[in-house]
Amino acid sequence: MKIDHDNPPGAGTQVASATRPVKAGYTRALDIRHGVVDMSHGAGGKAAAQLIAELFAPELANPFLGQGDDGAALPLPGFDPAGGELVMATDAHVVSPLFFPGGDLGCLAVHGTINDVAMLGARPLYLSASFILEEGFALADLQRLVRSMGRAAAEAGVPVVTGDTKVVERGKGDGVFISTTGVGVRAPGLAIGGAQARAGDAILVSGTVGDHGLAVLSQRESLAFDTTIVSDTAALHTLVADLLAAAPGGVRVLRDPTRGGLATTLNEIAQQSGVGMRLQEAAIPVTPQVDAACELLGLDPLYVANEGKLIAICAPEAAEVVLGAMRRHPLGQQAARIGTVTTDPHHFVQMDTRFGGRRVVDWLSAEPLPRIC
Amino acid sequence: MKIDHDNPPGAGTQVASATRPVKAGYTRALDIRHGVVDMSHGAGGKAAAQLIAELFAPELANPFLGQGDDGAALPLPGFDPAGGELVMATDAHVVSPLFFPGGDLGCLAVHGTINDVAMLGARPLYLSASFILEEGFALADLQRLVRSMGRAAAEAGVPVVTGDTKVVERGKGDGVFISTTGVGVRAPGLAIGGAQARAGDAILVSGTVGDHGLAVLSQRESLAFDTTIVSDTAALHTLVADLLAAAPGGVRVLRDPTRGGLATTLNEIAQQSGVGMRLQEAAIPVTPQVDAACELLGLDPLYVANEGKLIAICAPEAAEVVLGAMRRHPLGQQAARIGTVTTDPHHFVQMDTRFGGRRVVDWLSAEPLPRIC
């Protein structure tokens, strides 16, 4: 969980971009004594990373949390380590609105956590679910959400094995919040995690970016586009299994670019691995609808959340095999190789733009899309 | 999770009690089409059981969830079953106020989930934590809570290995909610669960009941008693380990009587095991302060939540050994044998009162103490 915030991007590269979120560039420590939680702390960008690094991590410190991934790989005392490791991941889901094109809070809560377990290279086995219900919420809507959750869990083959339900007074919640935790098992010796990227590695993405965030936003703001933008929410564990089978030992990092989007997720990995990255903008898949909607709304699709996409960073010699395996899977048909890991002491993610320029792709810092997942 | 609600208590026994919560005695199915969530659905009593049985269970159905305990015991594919089973439990924590005599939301979220894992006879190993923060919440208070959480986890030897943080807008949450999930491992062949009680078994409780609920209530309502009532919040896993070591195979059911209190928890177990129970009111430990406060407030301590007590149901021949082991542990010094499991097709929990009478001790149905954990 240690993240280095002392290297703001700048000199020698073009930073400005009209559609990129404003860079807060915090250089001051969090003001714990006088500060309050704001929406940016939940956005998955710099402010969230600072809150975790300066408030949560010091109090909860342990080597597992220190892995800094979206889940933890854990030894299982009493079991033969040859069986593998336990992987555990958790997510709170507070998406608003609860129902959106392509999904809802229920299936999202299943997919999101299955994906976090899968991104460590594990086979997800079981989910738990805790529900915080607001007094007055319609039971019919609750049933729709739980039904969607049950269907998503059944389709993924990962059952919800235990749960809890709490109720808060009207005005103290927002319909339903669902926190899910997933556990899985990964093969022994599988070193997959955000710290494993090396210079020269290939950066792949499994499909188009920005769909989920735009789908939620358009529903929330009642935006009507010519074509409905549909969330990509999906469980990615079978895709992961295919990649690992296709290139044993070749995959080094897997991560789903949710809050903060592709740009923020790549910056996290660059920091964790102590590397830089060089992307080709023209290679990043974006649907024409998302592209047009982002243009209209002043958003950059690289910062918009996805719920059914993964980034794979792999050894250069494995890249084509992994890309082929992605494209053969129904959830990876539009997979693309979008860049290369570089040596960079500043851990910058840089991008060759469509117009022949080059710019730094920074972390998300402001919050353009609250409560997207 | 299957609960039989078709046998309301009644004929032949005295049901009324001035200080006992009103019995709703629902005989109608949940009105999912027109109904809404109300506070009773979170109270851990009959309405909560009905919501789980009629709305959640049908949608999420699987054999693990069907175990009906506060956690699930799970096989670990790929590992030698001789290593044991995985146990997983989850709880949402929404206590209000966040700080109360003897504890706070932070340590409660650690203790509550450790206890749910331990109550299946497992050794808790790891916790995950998901935080739902309300915009505007003071970072200093958040730090206090996370610090308390870290301290409780360190004292228990069960680290928080992964987490997630979301933020909701002001007025859409209530400061902080914390959902924790715990995993642990239990020895192979250990059949401990709510369905294991048999006629003739002894019913033990590890100490006084009602302390936690009264501590929270008195803080919330600014009630001043002569002596401050302090929450019993504590991690019970070392107590459980001692009991299991003292009487291998002798312990059949362990459960912490949280929401709904001792009375509701015993009713749950009676239903799960298909047995009755007979309690001796005079044997149930209650501190004079809790007794007096309950008298004043019209509450029955048997329905008030505990966060550091457990019920153990054990084979009659093991009862004295288990009781002795409890009393030697710092958290079980006031342990007592409070009753016996009986054969009863109606699954009633009956109690010999202090006054020589006998009454049915029903499930909690109304909600005297919302948001107690």
XYZ file of C-alpha atoms in Angstrom:
746
model
C 0.000 0.000 0.000
C 2.982 2.319 0.050
C 2.599 4.892 -2.672
C 5.128 7.571 -3.514
C 3.517 10.942 -4.107
C 6.656 13.006 -4.282
C 7.153 12.890 -8.022
C 4.551 15.051 -9.712
C 4.880 14.941 -13.471
C 6.084 18.055 -15.195
C 9.249 19.268 -16.841
C 10.033 18.200 -20.368
C 6.654 16.675 -21.222
C 3.372 18.186 -22.209
C 0.963 17.820 -19.276
C -2.067 19.847 -20.293
C -5.102 18.255 -21.917
C -8.492 19.857 -22.233
C -10.458 16.735 -21.399
C -8.226 15.345 -18.689
C -9.360 15.833 -15.070
C -7.687 18.657 -13.183
C -4.491 17.630 -11.446
C -4.624 18.396 -7.727
C -0.930 17.651 -7.310
C -0.975 17.341 -3.523
C 2.368 17.890 -1.941
C 1.060 18.515 1.592
C 0.361 15.785 4.094
C -3.274 14.991 4.794
C -4.613 17.374 7.470
C -6.025 14.727 9.746
C -6.654 17.082 12.642
C -8.884 19.510 10.773
C -9.780 17.744 7.553
C -12.940 15.965 6.525
C -13.781 13.226 4.075
C -14.651 14.576 0.640
C -15.870 12.899 -2.514
C -12.376 12.739 -3.997
C -11.370 10.307 -1.233
C -13.655 7.766 -2.829
C -12.630 8.344 -6.429
C -9.783 5.876 -6.621
C -7.310 8.585 -7.626
C -4.640 10.550 -5.823
C -6.743 11.691 -2.879
C -7.886 8.130 -2.225
C -4.316 6.877 -2.429
C -3.235 9.580 0.026
C -6.010 8.709 2.482
C -4.958 5.066 2.358
C -1.257 5.802 2.615
C -1.453 8.376 5.398
C -4.478 7.368 7.477
C -5.345 3.703 6.943
C -1.998 2.045 6.251
C -0.154 3.261 9.376
C -2.918 2.000 11.679
C -3.515 -1.365 10.049
C 0.064 -2.066 8.924
C 0.974 -5.658 8.124
C 2.892 -7.312 5.288
C -0.241 -8.574 3.522
C -1.911 -5.163 3.356
C 1.473 -3.847 2.268
C 1.255 -5.877 -0.946
C -0.710 -2.918 -2.291
C -2.916 -4.881 -4.685
C -6.715 -4.945 -4.821
C -6.586 -8.138 -2.761
C -4.075 -10.110 -0.742
C -2.344 -13.455 -1.281
C -2.133 -15.333 1.996
C -0.547 -18.483 3.364
C -2.893 -21.082 4.815
C -1.404 -22.447 8.033
C -2.002 -26.139 8.495
C -2.218 -26.824 4.777
C 0.515 -28.004 2.458
C 1.827 -24.899 0.638
C 1.961 -27.050 -2.482
C -1.824 -26.584 -2.641
C -1.318 -22.879 -3.267
C -2.229 -19.643 -1.533
C -5.501 -18.150 -0.382
C -6.469 -14.911 -2.094
C -8.912 -12.501 -0.433
C -10.399 -9.268 -1.791
C -13.215 -6.978 -0.696
C -15.181 -4.102 -2.170
C -17.933 -1.808 -0.974
C -20.429 -1.066 -3.733
C -22.343 2.216 -3.547
C -23.210 2.820 -7.195
C -25.918 5.389 -7.872
C -28.363 4.845 -9.511
C -28.856 1.245 -8.406
C -30.028 0.153 -11.857
C -28.259 1.214 -15.044
C -28.000 0.004 -18.664
C -26.258 -3.354 -18.662
C -26.394 -4.033 -14.951
C -27.245 -3.032 -11.405
C -25.750 -2.922 -7.930
C -26.409 -6.635 -7.423
C -24.434 -8.085 -10.325
C -21.810 -5.352 -9.995
C -21.127 -6.417 -6.396
C -20.540 -9.978 -7.593
C -18.441 -9.119 -10.643
C -16.292 -6.500 -8.928
C -15.090 -8.795 -6.190
C -14.680 -11.874 -8.365
C -12.480 -9.714 -10.578
C -10.326 -8.508 -7.698
C -9.685 -12.119 -6.672
C -8.997 -13.168 -10.270
C -6.551 -10.282 -10.818
C -4.130 -11.950 -8.427
C -4.212 -15.025 -10.627
C -6.528 -16.954 -8.324
C -9.563 -19.065 -9.027
C -12.450 -17.385 -7.127
C -14.331 -19.870 -4.943
C -16.699 -18.144 -2.537
C -18.295 -14.773 -1.868
C -19.743 -13.180 1.227
C -22.188 -10.270 1.051
C -23.139 -7.651 3.609
C -26.140 -5.442 2.952
C -26.796 -2.033 4.475
C -30.431 -1.222 3.756
C -32.139 2.128 4.209
C -35.464 2.117 5.987
C -38.239 2.598 3.432
C -36.451 0.928 0.530
C -38.885 -1.060 -1.619
C -38.657 -4.811 -1.080
C -39.424 -5.323 -4.773
C -36.279 -3.399 -5.716
C -34.295 -5.291 -3.112
C -35.503 -8.537 -4.608
C -34.462 -7.401 -8.099
C -30.967 -6.632 -6.819
C -30.584 -9.860 -4.859
C -31.917 -11.819 -7.825
C -29.376 -10.177 -10.107
C -26.696 -10.976 -7.566
C -27.762 -14.606 -7.380
C -27.831 -14.911 -11.153
C -24.372 -13.347 -11.525
C -22.986 -15.644 -8.835
C -24.534 -18.707 -10.457
C -23.261 -17.768 -13.920
C -19.778 -17.268 -12.510
C -19.926 -20.448 -10.458
C -18.947 -18.528 -7.314
C -21.690 -18.828 -4.682
C -22.564 -16.289 -1.991
C -21.975 -18.551 1.011
C -22.658 -16.214 3.924
C -24.119 -12.775 4.482
C -25.383 -10.131 6.830
C -28.131 -7.535 6.698
C -28.321 -4.279 8.610
C -30.910 -1.513 8.407
C -30.285 2.205 8.955
C -32.886 4.916 9.442
C -34.347 6.814 6.511
C -31.880 9.513 5.467
C -28.878 7.676 6.922
C -28.206 5.518 3.864
C -29.093 5.516 0.180
C -31.283 2.567 -0.672
C -28.779 -0.268 -0.540
C -25.037 -0.598 -0.158
C -23.489 -4.020 -0.717
C -20.023 -5.024 0.436
C -18.761 -8.293 -0.981
C -15.661 -10.254 -0.112
C -14.249 -12.997 -2.263
C -11.823 -15.782 -1.538
C -10.030 -17.958 -4.003
C -7.020 -20.162 -4.400
C -4.063 -19.571 -6.635
C -1.438 -22.012 -7.791
C 1.760 -22.126 -5.759
C 4.595 -19.954 -6.955
C 2.421 -17.720 -9.117
C 3.944 -14.260 -8.752
C 1.260 -11.998 -10.177
C 0.799 -8.563 -8.695
C 1.155 -4.849 -9.256
C 4.837 -4.880 -8.318
C 5.893 -7.380 -11.002
C 6.065 -5.200 -14.147
C 9.516 -4.909 -15.749
C 10.922 -2.625 -18.421
C 10.237 -4.086 -21.834
C 6.986 -5.807 -20.816
C 3.958 -5.432 -23.049
C 0.810 -3.661 -21.809
C -2.453 -5.172 -23.020
C -6.068 -4.228 -22.357
C -8.877 -6.730 -22.848
C -11.290 -4.380 -24.637
C -12.817 -0.928 -24.935
C -12.522 1.486 -22.030
C -15.003 3.873 -20.426
C -18.242 1.976 -21.041
C -19.278 1.373 -17.422
C -18.750 4.908 -16.163
C -20.581 6.445 -19.095
C -23.483 4.009 -18.745
C -23.954 4.937 -15.070
C -23.484 8.624 -15.701
C -25.932 8.737 -18.591
C -28.540 6.945 -16.466
C -27.969 9.228 -13.503
C -28.066 12.449 -15.471
C -30.823 11.244 -17.819
C -28.580 11.880 -20.783
C -29.926 10.581 -24.057
C -27.394 9.562 -26.650
C -28.264 8.171 -30.064
C -27.210 4.732 -28.867
C -27.535 3.566 -25.289
C -24.130 3.088 -23.712
C -24.184 -0.191 -21.811
C -22.029 -1.097 -18.814
C -19.399 -3.743 -19.460
C -19.884 -5.281 -15.988
C -18.742 -8.909 -16.172
C -16.818 -11.554 -14.256
C -13.347 -11.910 -15.734
C -12.100 -15.037 -13.973
C -12.497 -17.373 -16.935
C -10.646 -14.893 -19.132
C -7.846 -14.828 -16.550
C -7.736 -18.624 -16.459
C -7.357 -18.683 -20.243
C -4.488 -16.174 -20.172
C -2.621 -18.050 -17.478
C -3.059 -21.333 -19.306
C -1.883 -19.816 -22.599
C 1.312 -18.300 -21.238
C 2.429 -19.985 -18.024
C 4.812 -17.637 -16.230
C 4.399 -14.964 -18.903
C 1.760 -12.809 -17.178
C 3.201 -10.479 -14.537
C 0.418 -8.036 -13.645
C -3.351 -8.261 -13.963
C -5.629 -5.470 -12.813
C -9.125 -4.277 -13.598
C -9.215 -0.545 -14.326
C -12.274 0.432 -12.266
C -12.418 3.775 -10.419
C -9.952 6.203 -11.914
C -9.977 4.275 -15.173
C -7.127 2.960 -17.275
C -4.944 6.000 -16.625
C -5.028 5.803 -12.829
C -4.645 2.044 -12.754
C -1.541 2.192 -14.947
C -0.085 4.904 -12.702
C -0.673 2.701 -9.635
C 1.142 -0.179 -11.297
C 3.989 2.076 -12.434
C 4.443 3.239 -8.832
C 4.212 -0.263 -7.380
C 6.681 -1.712 -9.859
C 8.989 1.298 -9.946
C 8.770 1.596 -13.715
C 7.491 3.968 -16.375
C 5.084 3.278 -19.214
C 4.720 4.425 -22.783
C 1.276 4.139 -24.357
C 0.032 4.604 -27.905
C -3.226 6.536 -27.789
C -4.310 5.236 -31.196
C -4.069 1.664 -29.936
C -6.419 2.116 -26.950
C -9.844 0.740 -27.840
C -12.777 3.098 -27.234
C -16.200 2.691 -28.812
C -17.360 5.551 -31.033
C -20.317 6.098 -28.676
C -18.124 6.456 -25.598
C -15.711 8.625 -27.533
C -18.514 10.943 -28.657
C -20.140 11.068 -25.224
C -16.804 11.855 -23.564
C -16.181 14.623 -26.068
C -19.589 16.100 -25.321
C -19.153 15.886 -21.556
C -15.533 16.994 -21.388
C -14.362 13.650 -20.044
C -11.368 11.557 -20.971
C -12.274 7.889 -21.465
C -8.910 6.935 -19.961
C -10.206 8.139 -16.575
C -13.647 6.564 -16.766
C -14.368 3.381 -14.792
C -14.659 -0.088 -16.326
C -16.170 -3.157 -14.676
C -15.465 -5.870 -17.219
C -12.009 -5.101 -18.532
C -8.530 -6.024 -17.431
C -5.035 -4.805 -18.016
C -2.436 -7.531 -18.503
C 1.247 -6.760 -18.366
C 3.316 -9.615 -19.688
C 6.774 -10.613 -20.737
C 7.459 -9.359 -24.276
C 7.871 -12.872 -25.633
C 4.442 -13.858 -24.215
C 2.554 -10.823 -25.495
C 1.243 -12.240 -28.747
C 0.156 -15.492 -27.143
C -1.667 -13.660 -24.341
C -3.305 -11.275 -26.812
C -4.452 -14.233 -28.894
C -5.919 -15.952 -25.848
C -7.760 -12.754 -24.905
C -9.251 -12.369 -28.355
C -10.531 -15.930 -28.382
C -12.489 -15.303 -25.152
C -15.935 -13.679 -25.506
C -14.906 -10.917 -23.092
C -11.636 -10.129 -24.846
C -12.513 -9.912 -28.521
C -11.424 -6.284 -28.777
C -8.240 -6.756 -26.785
C -5.282 -4.657 -27.853
C -1.648 -4.104 -27.111
C -1.507 -0.481 -26.007
C 2.042 0.147 -24.851
C 5.278 -0.922 -23.254
C 6.779 -0.767 -19.785
C 9.833 1.514 -19.639
C 12.624 2.388 -17.265
C 11.719 5.702 -15.635
C 12.863 6.875 -12.210
C 9.842 9.218 -12.108
C 7.391 6.377 -12.793
C 5.582 8.436 -15.416
C 2.942 6.999 -17.696
C 3.500 8.752 -21.009
C 1.436 8.563 -24.139
C 2.128 9.121 -27.828
C -0.971 11.023 -28.878
C -2.948 10.591 -32.069
C -1.561 13.911 -33.218
C 2.071 12.898 -32.997
C 2.697 14.551 -29.636
C 3.515 13.058 -26.317
C 2.032 13.766 -22.912
C 2.097 12.515 -19.373
C -0.999 10.592 -18.379
C -1.354 11.466 -14.717
C -3.412 9.967 -11.883
C -7.013 10.965 -11.565
C -7.132 13.627 -8.905
C -10.432 15.478 -9.123
C -13.667 13.485 -9.118
C -15.659 13.761 -12.321
C -17.880 10.720 -11.671
C -18.758 9.994 -8.055
C -20.353 6.705 -6.974
C -19.684 4.852 -10.162
C -19.219 1.478 -8.468
C -30.934 -20.567 6.426
C -34.254 -22.374 6.401
C -36.272 -21.273 9.365
C -39.651 -22.625 10.296
C -42.065 -19.902 11.325
C -45.165 -21.973 11.456
C -45.062 -22.827 15.127
C -45.868 -19.771 17.177
C -45.651 -20.463 20.887
C -48.883 -20.557 22.776
C -51.118 -23.169 24.359
C -50.244 -24.575 27.728
C -47.544 -22.092 28.651
C -47.624 -18.563 29.924
C -46.457 -16.288 27.129
C -47.009 -12.813 28.484
C -44.244 -10.832 30.142
C -44.304 -7.125 30.848
C -40.717 -6.504 29.860
C -40.498 -8.834 26.917
C -40.720 -7.319 23.423
C -44.071 -7.599 21.719
C -44.469 -10.746 19.685
C -45.370 -9.931 16.095
C -46.189 -13.562 15.346
C -46.120 -13.156 11.578
C -48.078 -15.766 9.807
C -48.341 -13.925 6.504
C -45.696 -14.098 3.805
C -43.545 -11.036 3.290
C -45.335 -8.603 0.953
C -42.485 -8.165 -1.480
C -44.572 -6.390 -4.091
C -45.754 -3.542 -1.873
C -43.569 -3.755 1.227
C -40.597 -1.675 2.263
C -37.601 -2.259 4.496
C -38.272 -1.240 8.078
C -36.042 -1.097 11.139
C -37.238 -4.482 12.374
C -35.614 -6.122 9.345
C -32.263 -5.223 10.845
C -32.990 -6.250 14.405
C -31.904 -9.860 14.194
C -35.315 -11.107 15.276
C -38.298 -12.581 13.500
C -38.659 -9.933 10.817
C -34.978 -10.257 9.899
C -35.290 -14.035 9.762
C -38.341 -13.704 7.521
C -36.562 -11.296 5.166
C -33.668 -13.725 4.876
C -35.857 -16.775 4.442
C -38.296 -15.282 1.942
C -36.270 -12.745 -0.028
C -32.534 -13.491 0.227
C -32.345 -17.261 0.537
C -34.408 -18.147 -2.558
C -32.262 -15.925 -4.798
C -28.859 -16.894 -3.454
C -29.609 -20.531 -2.624
C -26.664 -22.891 -2.233
C -25.770 -25.573 0.301
C -23.233 -23.402 2.143
C -25.638 -20.530 2.720
C -28.154 -23.175 3.710
C -26.040 -24.119 6.737
C -27.842 -21.257 8.471
C -25.014 -20.269 10.804
C -23.373 -16.855 11.172
C -20.665 -18.054 8.812
C -20.010 -20.954 6.464
C -17.633 -23.911 6.570
C -16.210 -24.546 3.124
C -14.065 -27.143 1.362
C -10.830 -25.897 -0.178
C -10.392 -27.492 -3.596
C -6.801 -28.414 -4.363
C -5.862 -28.825 -0.717
C -5.752 -31.997 1.307
C -9.025 -32.116 3.319
C -6.929 -33.383 6.231
C -5.797 -29.772 6.668
C -9.350 -28.815 7.607
C -12.032 -26.530 6.230
C -12.120 -22.839 5.423
C -14.576 -20.819 7.495
C -15.874 -17.473 6.219
C -18.119 -14.952 7.971
C -19.134 -11.356 7.277
C -20.842 -8.555 9.145
C -21.893 -5.009 8.343
C -21.378 -2.698 11.313
C -23.596 0.364 11.555
C -23.578 1.066 15.298
C -24.768 4.493 16.365
C -23.171 6.346 18.085
C -19.760 5.453 16.676
C -18.084 5.752 20.077
C -19.581 4.266 23.249
C -18.388 3.204 26.702
C -16.031 0.274 26.282
C -15.567 0.463 22.528
C -16.334 1.977 19.162
C -17.256 0.980 15.631
C -13.634 0.170 14.828
C -12.948 -2.496 17.437
C -16.530 -3.764 17.206
C -16.053 -4.475 13.487
C -12.979 -6.552 14.308
C -14.437 -8.405 17.282
C -17.801 -9.146 15.693
C -16.375 -10.900 12.676
C -13.606 -12.724 14.531
C -16.338 -14.068 16.792
C -18.492 -15.275 13.910
C -15.525 -17.212 12.513
C -14.633 -18.602 15.941
C -18.229 -19.724 16.611
C -17.851 -22.369 13.921
C -14.884 -23.745 15.831
C -12.309 -22.181 13.505
C -9.109 -20.325 14.198
C -9.571 -16.853 12.637
C -6.659 -15.928 10.362
C -7.411 -12.864 8.283
C -9.869 -9.983 8.024
C -10.924 -7.725 5.188
C -12.567 -4.348 5.791
C -14.724 -2.186 3.555
C -15.481 1.366 4.613
C -18.402 3.484 3.449
C -17.606 7.046 4.467
C -19.988 9.994 4.437
C -18.731 13.182 2.857
C -17.882 15.667 5.607
C -16.905 13.089 8.242
C -13.973 14.288 10.342
C -10.693 12.629 9.428
C -9.677 12.784 13.105
C -12.658 10.595 14.028
C -11.903 8.277 11.143
C -8.351 7.934 12.396
C -9.612 7.104 15.910
C -11.806 4.360 14.488
C -9.144 2.900 12.215
C -6.627 3.050 15.065
C -9.033 1.175 17.327
C -9.546 -1.349 14.571
C -5.810 -1.803 14.115
C -5.297 -2.235 17.842
C -8.104 -4.787 18.140
C -6.738 -6.725 15.159
C -3.211 -6.701 16.581
C -4.394 -7.808 20.028
C -6.352 -10.642 18.467
C -3.522 -11.598 16.126
C -5.850 -11.404 13.135
C -4.615 -8.791 10.639
C -6.737 -6.711 8.258
C -5.108 -7.872 5.023
C -7.140 -6.029 2.404
C -9.711 -3.281 2.272
C -11.740 -0.836 0.257
C -12.983 2.697 0.803
C -15.979 4.366 -0.780
C -17.433 7.807 -0.147
C -21.107 8.786 -0.386
C -22.544 12.291 -0.450
C -23.508 14.113 2.741
C -26.904 12.855 3.868
C -26.538 9.527 2.065
C -24.656 7.759 4.847
C -24.068 8.210 8.570
C -20.436 8.948 9.269
C -18.885 5.535 8.736
C -20.143 2.018 8.084
C -17.625 -0.817 8.213
C -18.200 -4.268 6.763
C -15.646 -6.862 7.776
C -15.179 -10.397 6.537
C -13.130 -12.987 8.336
C -11.625 -16.249 7.192
C -10.223 -18.989 9.333
C -9.422 -22.646 9.333
C -11.045 -25.328 11.421
C -9.823 -28.789 12.173
C -11.140 -31.551 9.937
C -14.219 -33.372 11.148
C -15.233 -30.722 13.657
C -19.023 -30.679 13.515
C -19.911 -27.466 15.308
C -22.938 -25.523 14.184
C -26.427 -24.409 15.071
C -27.968 -27.676 13.901
C -25.964 -29.903 16.269
C -27.836 -29.492 19.589
C -29.430 -32.677 20.974
C -31.917 -33.288 23.745
C -30.100 -33.574 27.043
C -27.267 -31.212 26.093
C -26.228 -28.513 28.539
C -26.635 -24.825 27.665
C -23.842 -22.578 28.948
C -23.258 -18.847 28.603
C -19.811 -17.334 29.047
C -20.849 -14.359 31.191
C -23.348 -11.611 31.915
C -25.843 -10.635 29.225
C -27.093 -7.258 28.007
C -23.996 -5.133 28.644
C -23.252 -4.070 25.063
C -26.759 -3.011 24.112
C -27.238 -1.012 27.287
C -23.854 0.691 26.889
C -24.726 1.845 23.364
C -28.258 2.833 24.306
C -27.170 4.846 27.326
C -24.598 6.702 25.213
C -27.098 7.380 22.454
C -29.866 8.557 24.718
C -27.503 10.366 27.102
C -28.849 8.301 29.974
C -26.905 8.692 33.200
C -26.878 5.715 35.507
C -25.046 5.621 38.832
C -22.408 3.413 37.239
C -21.424 3.575 33.591
C -22.462 0.433 31.763
C -19.557 -0.665 29.578
C -19.799 -2.707 26.389
C -18.410 -6.224 26.615
C -17.025 -6.059 23.053
C -14.177 -8.580 22.816
C -12.666 -11.206 20.548
C -13.671 -14.657 21.765
C -11.435 -16.882 19.636
C -8.967 -17.746 22.398
C -11.868 -18.650 24.680
C -13.218 -20.915 21.949
C -9.806 -22.536 21.501
C -9.691 -23.273 25.233
C -13.157 -24.869 25.210
C -12.376 -27.058 22.237
C -9.093 -28.165 23.780
C -10.750 -28.943 27.124
C -13.521 -31.113 25.713
C -12.655 -32.479 22.267
C -15.868 -33.543 20.566
C -17.960 -32.337 23.504
C -18.950 -28.927 22.154
C -21.836 -29.042 19.660
C -22.972 -25.431 19.182
C -21.203 -22.121 19.724
C -22.875 -18.812 18.982
C -22.478 -15.226 20.102
C -25.802 -13.722 21.164
C -25.568 -10.343 19.418
C -28.670 -8.679 17.899
C -31.794 -10.101 19.458
C -29.851 -11.164 22.528
C -29.685 -14.491 24.310
C -33.393 -15.199 23.798
C -33.404 -14.834 20.027
C -30.132 -16.705 19.573
C -31.411 -19.675 21.558
C -34.596 -19.687 19.492
C -32.539 -19.737 16.284
C -30.563 -22.710 17.541
C -33.715 -24.516 18.701
C -35.157 -24.118 15.199
C -31.970 -25.173 13.433
C -31.511 -28.243 15.615
C -35.200 -29.136 15.826
C -35.162 -29.188 19.624
C -36.647 -27.327 22.572
C -34.870 -25.675 25.472
C -35.547 -25.215 29.154
C -33.772 -22.350 30.907
C -33.485 -21.365 34.556
C -33.924 -17.616 34.811
C -32.093 -17.484 38.145
C -29.000 -19.016 36.558
C -28.631 -16.405 33.784
C -25.924 -13.920 34.757
C -26.915 -10.247 34.562
C -25.032 -7.441 36.295
C -27.060 -5.438 38.860
C -26.493 -2.307 36.743
C -27.887 -3.864 33.588
C -30.728 -5.380 35.558
C -31.642 -2.007 37.059
C -31.293 -0.143 33.762
C -33.465 -2.699 31.978
C -36.099 -2.414 34.693
C -36.107 1.358 34.296
C -36.305 1.239 30.496
C -38.810 -1.590 30.211
C -36.313 -3.875 28.493
C -35.579 -7.523 29.036
C -31.824 -8.232 29.239
C -32.409 -11.524 27.458
C -33.179 -9.543 24.282
C -30.327 -7.062 24.541
C -27.238 -7.486 22.318
C -23.882 -8.764 23.532
C -20.562 -8.459 21.710
C -18.230 -10.450 23.945
C -20.261 -13.423 25.108
C -20.910 -16.839 23.703
C -23.424 -19.595 24.172
C -21.968 -23.102 24.236
C -24.193 -26.132 23.929
C -22.357 -29.291 24.836
C -22.793 -32.948 25.564
C -24.017 -33.406 29.148
C -20.893 -35.318 30.144
C -18.681 -32.469 28.868
C -20.598 -29.645 30.551
C -18.560 -29.336 33.739
C -15.246 -29.496 31.901
C -16.351 -26.834 29.413
C -17.697 -24.626 32.182
C -14.424 -24.969 34.069
C -12.419 -24.026 30.962
C -14.636 -20.982 30.431
C -14.180 -19.789 33.996
C -10.412 -20.062 33.781
C -10.374 -17.721 30.758
C -10.423 -13.959 31.460
C -13.511 -13.540 29.254
C -15.454 -16.376 30.875
C -15.091 -15.843 34.602
C -18.818 -15.408 35.118
C -19.803 -18.308 32.906
C -22.864 -20.254 33.971
C -24.905 -23.272 33.056
C -28.322 -21.841 32.289
C -30.415 -24.690 30.959
C -30.872 -27.917 29.077
C -31.842 -28.900 25.551
C -35.158 -30.741 25.417
C -37.248 -32.706 22.975
C -39.992 -30.394 21.723
C -41.725 -30.643 18.352
C -42.632 -26.951 18.653
C -39.004 -25.918 19.231
C -39.979 -23.710 22.165
C -37.462 -22.093 24.445
C -39.099 -22.202 27.862
C -37.896 -20.694 31.086
C -38.474 -21.453 34.755
C -38.874 -17.976 36.185
C -37.477 -16.656 39.437
C -41.013 -16.715 40.792
C -41.570 -20.389 40.245
C -43.549 -19.972 37.028
C -42.710 -21.005 33.530
C -42.945 -19.047 30.306
C -42.045 -19.261 26.685
C -39.080 -17.107 25.731
C -39.924 -16.091 22.183
C -37.907 -14.551 19.352
C -37.361 -10.831 19.380
C -39.916 -9.387 17.018
C -40.239 -5.662 17.596
C -37.107 -3.508 17.599
C -36.326 -1.911 20.932
C -32.695 -1.063 20.141
C -31.883 -0.199 16.533
C -28.307 0.029 15.243
C -26.677 -1.606 18.207
C -23.886 -3.238 16.185
